Amino acid sequence: MAKISINIKQGSLSKSEPVLGIDLGTTNSLVAWVPPGERDPQILESSEGRLTPSVLYFPENQAEPLVGKMAWDALESQPERCVRSVKRLLGKSAQDVQKHWGYRLVETSEEALVQVEVDGRYYDPIHLSSLILKELKRKAEGAFGQSVSKAVITVPAYFNDSQRQATRDAGKLAGLEVLRIVNEPTAASLAYGLNIGAESRTILVYDLGGGTFDVSILHLEDGVFEVLATHGDTALGGDDLDLRIAQWWMQQHSLEGIDNGIRLQHMAERAKMQLSQDADSPFSVAFNADVALELNYAKLCELAEPWMQTTWKSVDRALALSDLVETDIDEVVLVGGSTRFPEIARQLAKRFDHCRVNSEVNPDEVVALGAAIEADVLAGNRTDVLLLDVTPLSLGIETAGNLMDVIIPRNSKIPTRLAREYTTSVDGQVNLKIAVYQGERESVLHNRKLGEFVLSGIPAMPAGLPKIQISFAIDANGLLQVSAKELRSGMEQSIEVKPQYGLTDSEVEQRLLESMQHAQNDLEERMLIEAQNEAQQILYATERFLEKHAQHLSTEEIHITRQRCDELRGLLSQGDRNRLLASIEALNEVTKPFAERIMDIAVSEALKGKKL
Ligand code: ADP
Ligand code: MG
């Protein structure tokens, strides 16, 4: 297998300044670090414990919110002043978010980033995430007795560009320089990788947290981690199981009308955790004077079944994407608090019965521990670890007729840089609009636009002559930089793509599915559009020719050329590719001798000129 090594910049970090490894979780966030001179990462502990609930509480008449355990405690009594699961909102527009979390979501417009309203004030998810990061930074500084300014932050592998960018921005707002955004399963495998040594292994990382699910397949060799494939859902986690239990209780006791959804969900979570630890003791708690809420392990499994099924489908996908079958996997690694529900390990062990299903490292902490190792690598303290990742969707630009021209195919390893050459379609064209898209469909209309820019100042030349090189570079954080350069003149323009809003993972999956279902139609449509483009170019060239050189043609020749042009123009919008191609051919037949004749005339005129 080919290996790519990444040149890890050592930077100008002072060795004494610790770099934090941060797991910015939907439900819980954690900080880990590698103490100076040591190799093994540690979780940072504060008086509140190791986990910091990713919850914010905005008390009345107080400018700054409380973050963490105290905010979590306020969830039940004052849900309208609490904000949780911010990570699910990161980089998303209002239309992407359907769930009700007890706080108010505000949409300024369909495509704008969603905002949260608390007490008449508006907060965007980047700001809210930054407040969580600030709290983690504060705790770390308290523990170290010195300031910290640098961190590695993890995100689900399935986070798209805008979600990664949003995470990076949140770090910046919190006063942290984000040295790298690392995929959570990659971080987890780093934490495990230490124990594995130099052996070559293929690992499946199953990460089910509070609000996100990720499955990744990684190849480990000589300290190099290569992500072969990833699949997942940024809107699936333990919260959903809690909700399912709460809904079942609501139905069972006709509690639909009550305004106690959050309390019910908290009780559901407690029931789930208790049964996960001790399946034999059924859960029971008084909801009010009349209603006792009960749950036993068998019912929990029944409620959890569809929820687990969704994750098995992602496992299938990830295997298919990496062209592997179960027996190719050497080890399964469990990550995320929800994998403490024993059914998950049990069913995975049944399916992967030839290998180990590993949960040796605490599943809540393994991601932060891996982030701390990566932080240590970036701090220049170790050079034995390399990371490779892949892109989840294809990236490309729009070409004539709304066609998607892929520059970086999906599942390409990153970082990567790829370039392609394009040209103009009209004589004297001095500007070229470059629109960047993400997706698998042949037409950009079905894909997602990431941004656009204009390359201006192209020297006026006949159509087809300018050489415009468009390069796509994805850095190690998964962020895309697009640049365009006219090679003859050296004119250059570039953008860092910072999309307006993100896609949910089910949308990513939906797009993949659609691209497969529509593959045949899309291909036919593409071929038609290409024929139409060709026809338009020939019509354009012929008309220019008639304007310039009519004096060298006979009336009859002009007449037949015009006639063929009209025929071709008439077919342009009819959608019959074969007739279009035949008509192009017919026009070509008429005009072919003209070019030669004009050439002869030009040559003889040039010779005449010479004689003078
Ligand atoms: P995230 O990565 O989304 O921040 P975590 O990995 O911290 O989440 O996992 C949090 C989720 O784990 C919550 O939904 C919580 O209910 C669930 N969880 C924690 N402990 C247990 C347990 N013992 N049994 C079942 N679920 C658990
Ligand atoms: Mg997590």
XYZ file of C-alpha atoms and ligand atoms in Angstrom:
640
model
C 0.000 0.000 0.000
C 1.287 3.426 -0.941
C 2.067 5.629 1.971
C 2.033 9.353 2.052
C 3.862 11.131 4.775
C 2.918 14.557 5.880
C 5.423 17.184 6.653
C 4.426 18.255 10.118
C 5.366 21.836 10.753
C 7.237 22.198 13.986
C 6.329 25.870 14.344
C 7.834 28.206 16.841
C 6.193 26.850 19.939
C 7.990 27.272 23.164
C 8.391 23.839 24.687
C 7.152 25.029 28.050
C 3.734 26.041 26.811
C 1.314 23.137 26.960
C -0.848 22.538 23.870
C -4.328 21.364 24.788
C -6.091 18.419 23.219
C -9.775 19.297 23.270
C -12.735 17.021 22.625
C -15.480 19.594 22.037
C -18.390 17.207 22.397
C -22.098 17.627 21.788
C -22.833 16.440 25.286
C -19.536 16.570 27.143
C -16.253 18.331 26.495
C -12.854 17.381 27.818
C -9.304 18.609 27.892
C -6.243 16.375 27.864
C -2.543 17.117 27.626
C 0.829 15.433 27.677
C 2.827 16.739 30.642
C 6.370 17.946 29.827
C 8.834 15.117 29.411
C 6.106 12.480 29.451
C 4.646 10.360 26.698
C 1.219 9.415 27.944
C -1.639 11.900 27.770
C -3.732 12.732 30.811
C -7.250 14.020 31.228
C -7.368 17.358 32.994
C -9.338 17.151 36.186
C -11.072 20.037 37.892
C -13.162 20.278 41.037
C -16.170 19.470 38.808
C -14.624 16.255 37.579
C -13.175 15.191 34.247
C -16.101 15.853 31.920
C -17.470 19.353 31.330
C -21.086 19.134 30.172
C -21.386 21.161 26.947
C -24.253 23.177 28.420
C -24.610 26.929 28.933
C -26.894 28.577 31.471
C -27.740 32.265 31.199
C -28.889 33.431 34.662
C -31.125 36.496 34.861
C -29.268 39.811 35.068
C -25.883 38.246 34.479
C -23.768 39.083 31.484
C -21.700 35.902 31.296
C -23.291 32.462 31.209
C -22.326 29.570 33.433
C -20.830 26.665 31.539
C -20.588 23.006 32.539
C -21.914 21.159 35.537
C -23.825 24.119 37.015
C -25.476 24.785 33.688
C -26.418 21.138 33.384
C -28.041 21.293 36.817
C -30.146 24.264 35.686
C -31.493 22.370 32.650
C -34.413 20.864 34.509
C -35.610 23.924 36.400
C -34.882 26.618 33.804
C -34.667 24.986 30.383
C -35.513 28.291 28.652
C -32.285 29.790 30.005
C -30.123 26.825 29.066
C -28.494 25.908 25.792
C -27.227 22.415 25.005
C -26.120 20.405 21.979
C -24.670 23.523 20.361
C -22.411 21.286 18.291
C -25.438 20.076 16.370
C -26.106 23.645 15.272
C -22.536 24.504 14.256
C -22.282 25.630 10.674
C -25.971 25.012 10.022
C -28.835 27.115 8.781
C -32.253 27.229 10.404
C -33.643 24.960 7.719
C -31.067 22.301 8.607
C -32.218 22.100 12.180
C -35.537 20.582 13.053
C -35.188 19.393 16.587
C -36.622 21.168 19.562
C -34.208 21.532 22.430
C -36.112 23.678 24.887
C -34.516 26.931 23.733
C -35.555 29.212 20.935
C -33.912 29.042 17.540
C -34.021 32.106 15.383
C -33.687 32.161 11.651
C -32.891 35.450 10.025
C -33.201 33.907 6.601
C -33.443 30.378 5.225
C -29.771 30.151 4.398
C -28.330 32.164 7.267
C -26.680 30.454 10.164
C -29.096 29.573 12.876
C -29.107 31.653 16.073
C -30.253 30.905 19.576
C -32.358 33.334 21.542
C -32.035 33.507 25.303
C -33.820 36.257 27.177
C -34.129 38.519 24.154
C -30.460 38.190 23.248
C -29.160 36.377 20.204
C -26.190 34.054 20.119
C -24.778 32.175 17.189
C -23.453 28.632 17.669
C -19.860 29.716 17.039
C -20.091 32.201 19.883
C -21.747 29.608 22.133
C -19.072 27.017 21.305
C -16.404 29.595 22.028
C -17.876 30.097 25.510
C -17.491 26.358 26.164
C -13.915 26.456 24.880
C -13.214 29.485 27.041
C -14.373 27.560 30.086
C -12.084 24.637 29.180
C -9.193 27.048 28.668
C -9.934 28.661 32.038
C -9.915 25.264 33.765
C -6.642 24.305 32.092
C -4.996 27.602 33.055
C -6.200 27.114 36.618
C -4.688 23.658 36.740
C -1.371 24.594 35.080
C -0.964 27.967 36.765
C 0.001 29.492 33.418
C -1.770 30.795 30.366
C -2.477 28.587 27.364
C -3.075 29.763 23.839
C -2.834 26.730 21.596
C -5.022 23.714 21.079
C -5.957 20.807 18.860
C -9.727 20.380 18.618
C -11.529 17.265 17.424
C -14.631 17.100 15.215
C -16.679 14.179 13.876
C -15.089 12.772 10.727
C -18.283 13.596 8.906
C -18.157 17.319 9.682
C -18.130 19.238 6.429
C -16.055 22.251 5.555
C -18.311 24.838 7.130
C -18.624 22.908 10.371
C -14.838 22.578 10.619
C -14.418 26.243 9.864
C -17.010 27.108 12.504
C -15.097 25.037 15.065
C -11.877 26.784 14.151
C -13.578 30.187 14.462
C -14.972 29.235 17.868
C -11.423 28.445 19.006
C -10.200 31.791 17.741
C -13.011 33.595 19.577
C -12.049 31.780 22.760
C -8.491 33.047 22.429
C -7.064 29.767 21.225
C -4.911 29.261 18.212
C -6.247 26.032 16.722
C -3.187 24.191 15.480
C -5.272 21.483 13.924
C -8.777 20.132 13.592
C -8.583 16.354 13.987
C -11.269 13.790 13.262
C -12.547 12.170 16.423
C -12.101 8.551 15.303
C -8.616 9.366 14.145
C -7.851 10.825 17.559
C -9.322 7.756 19.231
C -7.212 5.467 17.103
C -4.174 7.537 18.011
C -4.897 6.908 21.663
C -5.195 3.193 20.940
C -2.392 3.158 18.384
C 0.180 3.613 21.076
C -0.546 0.157 22.359
C -0.457 -1.418 18.948
C 3.144 -0.770 17.976
C 4.455 -1.311 14.480
C 2.028 -4.043 13.445
C -0.061 -3.427 10.345
C -3.727 -3.387 11.311
C -7.124 -2.393 9.984
C -9.351 -0.884 12.627
C -13.002 -0.010 12.724
C -13.793 2.856 15.089
C -17.415 2.952 16.224
C -18.140 6.252 17.984
C -21.588 6.793 19.433
C -21.738 9.864 21.656
C -24.569 12.029 22.895
C -25.346 13.706 19.621
C -23.159 12.358 16.870
C -22.327 9.008 15.367
C -19.252 8.145 13.359
C -17.823 4.967 11.991
C -14.383 5.027 10.476
C -12.085 2.446 9.044
C -8.415 3.103 9.570
C -5.263 1.438 8.454
C -2.340 1.540 10.819
C 1.198 0.827 9.758
C 4.588 1.924 11.022
C 2.973 4.664 13.057
C 1.043 5.980 10.060
C -2.716 6.304 10.487
C -4.629 6.260 7.250
C -8.397 6.787 7.244
C -9.729 4.447 4.543
C -13.354 5.504 4.833
C -15.758 7.266 7.109
C -19.501 7.298 7.450
C -21.875 8.630 10.045
C -24.584 10.961 11.160
C -24.130 14.252 13.023
C -27.680 13.980 14.281
C -27.654 10.609 15.979
C -26.608 9.860 19.530
C -27.581 8.948 23.066
C -29.920 11.985 23.184
C -32.099 10.287 20.613
C -32.431 7.172 22.706
C -33.360 9.332 25.725
C -35.967 11.062 23.594
C -37.355 7.729 22.453
C -37.694 6.513 26.030
C -39.284 9.817 27.082
C -41.753 9.611 24.212
C -42.674 6.066 25.166
C -43.346 7.165 28.742
C -45.398 10.106 27.467
C -47.594 7.810 25.396
C -47.870 5.229 28.120
C -49.007 7.725 30.730
C -50.736 10.207 28.398
C -48.322 12.951 29.387
C -48.296 14.611 25.949
C -49.769 17.877 27.179
C -47.246 18.482 29.949
C -44.425 20.917 29.631
C -41.865 18.625 31.166
C -40.111 17.147 28.196
C -36.651 18.005 29.455
C -37.296 16.484 32.865
C -38.593 13.330 31.229
C -35.498 13.154 29.037
C -33.240 13.507 32.071
C -35.072 10.694 33.775
C -34.829 8.628 30.604
C -31.088 9.177 30.520
C -30.771 8.106 34.149
C -32.818 4.985 33.432
C -30.654 4.167 30.414
C -27.411 4.607 32.357
C -28.617 2.621 35.315
C -29.789 -0.287 33.158
C -26.543 -0.171 31.169
C -24.633 -0.713 34.368
C -27.018 -3.211 35.915
C -29.402 -4.887 33.516
C -31.096 -6.904 36.242
C -32.477 -4.024 38.316
C -35.466 -2.424 36.585
C -35.613 1.351 36.812
C -38.451 3.046 38.585
C -38.986 6.651 39.637
C -41.976 8.775 40.652
C -42.705 11.400 38.013
C -45.465 12.940 40.111
C -47.983 11.821 42.702
C -49.903 9.739 40.145
C -47.309 8.502 37.725
C -44.390 6.162 38.272
C -41.998 5.829 35.333
C -40.602 2.374 34.804
C -38.181 0.749 32.427
C -36.535 -2.648 32.269
C -33.609 -3.849 30.193
C -35.714 -5.790 27.681
C -37.858 -2.725 26.923
C -34.744 -0.554 26.680
C -33.334 -2.953 24.084
C -36.594 -2.869 22.157
C -36.645 0.939 22.124
C -32.970 1.046 21.177
C -33.239 -1.427 18.297
C -34.123 1.019 15.449
C -31.552 3.456 16.836
C -28.830 0.798 16.706
C -30.009 -0.349 13.261
C -29.186 3.086 11.859
C -25.635 2.700 13.076
C -25.276 -0.800 11.580
C -26.210 0.653 8.194
C -23.379 3.143 8.537
C -21.030 0.286 9.394
C -22.114 -1.454 6.159
C -21.497 1.721 4.200
C -18.063 2.307 5.655
C -17.050 -1.280 4.842
C -18.372 -0.930 1.299
C -16.643 2.423 0.834
C -13.321 0.945 1.813
C -13.883 -2.216 -0.246
C -13.551 -4.400 2.813
C -15.566 -7.129 4.476
C -15.926 -7.893 8.197
C -13.043 -10.351 8.245
C -10.632 -7.713 6.925
C -11.074 -5.808 10.187
C -8.451 -6.674 12.792
C -9.938 -4.741 15.642
C -13.092 -2.839 16.555
C -12.715 0.142 18.869
C -15.622 1.528 20.869
C -15.769 5.274 21.457
C -18.404 7.563 23.010
C -20.440 7.334 26.201
C -23.329 5.593 24.450
C -21.195 2.538 23.734
C -21.548 1.808 27.444
C -24.980 0.409 26.568
C -23.889 -3.243 26.496
C -26.106 -4.242 23.551
C -23.821 -2.324 21.231
C -20.670 -4.205 22.154
C -22.660 -7.465 22.188
C -24.057 -7.029 18.684
C -20.744 -5.790 17.303
C -18.973 -8.760 18.868
C -21.477 -11.076 17.161
C -20.846 -9.495 13.800
C -17.072 -9.170 14.179
C -16.675 -12.494 15.965
C -13.211 -13.093 14.520
C -11.597 -10.111 16.252
C -11.440 -8.056 19.400
C -14.119 -5.481 20.174
C -12.083 -3.116 22.269
C -13.179 -0.675 24.932
C -10.064 -0.711 27.058
C -9.628 3.059 27.055
C -12.524 4.875 28.709
C -14.893 5.602 25.781
C -15.716 9.122 27.042
C -12.060 10.088 27.240
C -10.321 8.341 24.388
C -10.891 11.159 21.862
C -9.438 13.880 24.116
C -6.466 11.627 24.891
C -5.791 11.205 21.177
C -6.133 14.960 20.618
C -3.496 15.499 23.323
C -1.123 13.144 21.493
C -1.654 15.070 18.256
C -1.106 18.315 20.205
C 2.164 16.876 21.481
C 3.188 15.977 17.916
C 2.409 19.495 16.715
C 4.284 20.968 19.653
C 7.317 19.235 18.179
C 7.744 16.809 21.027
C 7.412 13.647 18.978
C 7.794 12.665 15.372
C 6.633 9.066 15.303
C 2.982 9.693 14.413
C 1.466 10.729 11.106
C -2.174 11.302 10.219
C -3.987 10.776 6.953
C -7.659 11.593 6.341
C -10.137 11.477 3.453
C -12.746 13.868 1.970
C -16.368 12.760 2.407
C -17.774 14.322 -0.827
C -16.362 15.253 -4.226
C -15.311 18.824 -4.861
C -15.338 20.552 -8.210
C -16.399 23.525 -10.277
C -19.277 24.420 -12.532
C -18.578 24.247 -16.253
C -20.803 25.269 -19.189
C -24.358 23.979 -19.006
C -24.367 23.657 -15.202
C -22.136 20.604 -15.335
C -20.138 19.546 -12.312
C -16.489 18.999 -13.113
C -14.918 17.077 -10.257
C -11.415 18.149 -9.286
C -11.017 16.243 -6.025
C -13.020 12.992 -5.969
C -14.690 11.861 -2.783
C -12.662 9.721 -0.414
C -9.418 11.322 -1.603
C -6.714 11.394 0.986
C -5.994 14.758 2.528
C -4.060 16.954 2.597
C -4.134 17.057 -1.169
C -3.703 19.460 -4.070
C -5.076 18.843 -7.554
C -5.268 21.114 -10.557
C -6.930 21.152 -13.958
C -6.724 23.370 -16.995
C -9.699 25.186 -18.476
C -10.162 27.773 -21.166
C -12.606 30.461 -22.280
C -15.596 29.833 -24.559
C -15.997 33.329 -26.008
C -13.496 35.474 -27.947
C -12.008 38.284 -25.928
C -13.364 36.955 -22.632
C -11.572 38.781 -19.812
C -13.438 37.487 -16.767
C -14.140 33.943 -15.662
C -16.534 33.085 -12.862
C -15.436 30.092 -10.831
C -18.178 28.487 -8.778
C -17.130 25.756 -6.368
C -19.441 22.848 -5.585
C -19.516 19.784 -3.355
C -21.475 16.643 -4.257
C -21.774 13.595 -6.462
C -24.347 14.604 -9.100
C -23.478 15.438 -12.698
C -25.368 18.721 -12.570
C -24.307 21.378 -10.078
C -27.977 22.237 -9.615
C -28.237 19.082 -7.506
C -24.991 19.687 -5.640
C -24.095 22.134 -2.924
C -22.468 25.453 -3.695
C -19.537 26.299 -1.464
C -18.622 29.649 -2.904
C -17.604 31.516 -6.025
C -15.153 34.109 -7.230
C -14.151 35.820 -10.447
C -10.804 35.578 -12.152
C -10.519 38.953 -13.845
C -7.847 40.535 -15.974
C -7.496 37.650 -18.419
C -5.844 39.215 -21.512
C -8.316 39.361 -24.400
C -7.623 36.348 -26.614
C -9.620 34.212 -29.026
C -11.835 31.628 -27.311
C -9.915 28.495 -26.365
C -6.530 30.158 -26.180
C -6.222 31.228 -22.531
C -4.899 28.484 -20.255
C -6.600 28.749 -16.916
C -5.345 26.464 -14.229
C -7.722 25.887 -11.369
C -6.237 24.231 -8.301
C -7.947 22.820 -5.278
C -5.920 22.348 -2.126
C -7.318 20.749 1.008
C -5.161 21.226 4.051
C -4.737 18.832 6.938
C -7.757 20.393 8.667
C -9.985 19.567 5.730
C -10.297 23.203 4.671
C -10.406 23.952 0.980
C -8.476 26.640 -0.859
C -9.330 27.257 -4.512
C -7.139 29.273 -6.823
C -7.241 30.142 -10.504
C -4.335 31.278 -12.635
C -4.174 32.285 -16.277
C -0.892 30.673 -17.257
C -0.027 32.886 -20.251
C -0.402 36.144 -18.310
C 0.144 34.956 -14.736
C -3.104 36.576 -13.513
C -4.085 34.854 -10.297
C -7.007 34.851 -7.876
C -7.929 32.612 -4.967
C -10.398 32.084 -2.154
C -10.572 30.103 1.005
C -13.913 28.424 0.771
C -16.024 29.293 3.736
C -19.486 28.041 3.035
C -22.570 29.874 4.263
C -24.042 26.924 6.030
C -23.557 23.214 6.390
C -25.201 19.982 5.433
C -26.496 17.452 7.867
C -24.981 14.035 7.496
C -28.262 12.547 6.455
C -28.168 15.098 3.654
C -24.665 14.019 2.731
C -25.906 10.451 2.654
C -29.019 11.515 0.752
C -26.787 13.128 -1.843
C -24.735 9.989 -2.226
C -27.873 7.906 -2.566
C -29.377 10.268 -5.114
C -26.191 10.272 -7.108
C -26.390 6.485 -7.361
C -30.100 6.431 -8.198
C -29.735 9.142 -10.810
C -26.418 7.969 -12.195
C -27.876 6.787 -15.547
C -30.099 9.849 -16.068
C -27.339 12.150 -14.975
C -24.933 10.631 -17.447
C -27.410 10.972 -20.314
C -28.130 14.530 -19.270
C -24.426 15.262 -19.125
C -23.855 13.890 -22.625
C -26.734 15.996 -23.946
C -25.376 19.124 -22.269
C -21.931 18.436 -23.679
C -23.414 18.126 -27.170
C -25.322 21.358 -26.626
C -22.140 23.084 -25.511
C -20.343 21.851 -28.582
C -23.188 23.037 -30.813
C -23.130 26.470 -29.226
C -19.410 26.774 -29.715
C -19.628 25.768 -33.367
C -22.492 28.190 -33.961
C -20.501 30.962 -32.338
C -17.370 30.208 -34.347
C -19.318 29.914 -37.613
C -21.096 33.224 -37.099
C -17.810 34.971 -36.326
C -16.379 33.418 -39.467
C -19.265 34.619 -41.618
C -18.884 38.151 -40.237
C -15.170 38.293 -40.996
C -14.786 36.314 -44.193
C -18.095 36.497 -46.098
C -16.305 38.117 -49.048
C -14.429 34.882 -49.748
C -17.612 32.765 -49.906
C -20.202 32.405 -52.655
C -23.824 33.460 -52.044
C -24.817 29.844 -52.202
C -22.209 28.812 -49.660
C -23.376 31.529 -47.293
C -26.957 30.441 -47.794
C -26.344 26.770 -47.032
C -24.161 27.639 -44.020
C -26.893 29.870 -42.602
C -29.461 27.147 -43.239
C -27.413 24.499 -41.399
C -26.838 26.968 -38.546
C -30.591 27.568 -38.249
C -31.260 23.838 -38.203
C -28.695 23.336 -35.468
C -30.032 26.279 -33.442
C -33.525 24.827 -33.722
C -32.334 21.550 -32.217
C -30.466 23.151 -29.313
C -33.339 23.111 -26.868
C -35.011 19.914 -28.067
C -33.095 17.438 -25.946
C -32.326 14.954 -28.738
C -28.618 14.306 -28.512
C -28.333 12.123 -31.622
C -30.038 14.647 -33.908
C -27.907 17.375 -32.383
C -24.710 15.457 -33.117
C -25.868 14.735 -36.692
C -26.641 18.410 -37.223
C -23.208 19.431 -35.875
C -21.669 16.985 -38.287
C -23.708 18.403 -41.187
C -22.591 21.955 -40.402
C -18.988 20.831 -40.080
C -19.168 19.206 -43.490
C -20.198 22.491 -45.103
C -17.671 24.666 -43.280
C -14.627 22.400 -43.366
C -13.421 23.501 -46.836
C -13.845 27.180 -45.855
C -11.119 27.079 -43.296
C -8.660 25.636 -45.783
C -9.591 28.227 -48.375
C -9.166 31.090 -45.906
C -5.842 29.664 -44.857
C -4.690 29.538 -48.508
C -5.829 33.126 -49.024
C -4.043 34.254 -45.891
C -0.862 32.488 -46.939
C -0.895 33.875 -50.466
C -1.620 37.362 -49.123
C 1.264 37.040 -46.769
C 3.466 35.989 -49.671
C 2.193 38.887 -51.756
C 3.052 41.215 -48.924
C 6.545 39.776 -48.872
C 7.038 40.474 -52.506
C 6.266 44.138 -51.912
P -20.405 13.441 22.991
O -19.235 12.891 22.273
O -21.613 13.586 22.124
O -20.134 14.680 23.766
P -20.107 11.405 25.045
O -19.142 10.506 24.382
O -19.673 12.135 26.241
O -20.846 12.375 24.040
O -21.385 10.530 25.379
C -22.491 11.086 25.967
C -23.622 10.120 25.813
O -23.273 8.903 26.458
C -24.898 10.615 26.455
O -25.981 10.434 25.563
C -25.042 9.704 27.637
O -26.394 9.481 27.946
C -24.378 8.451 27.172
N -23.904 7.622 28.274
C -23.004 7.947 29.215
N -22.856 6.942 30.090
C -23.679 5.957 29.669
C -24.003 4.661 30.142
N -23.449 4.167 31.233
N -24.893 3.936 29.419
C -25.478 4.407 28.334
N -25.232 5.620 27.844
C -24.345 6.380 28.502
Mg -17.577 12.424 21.423
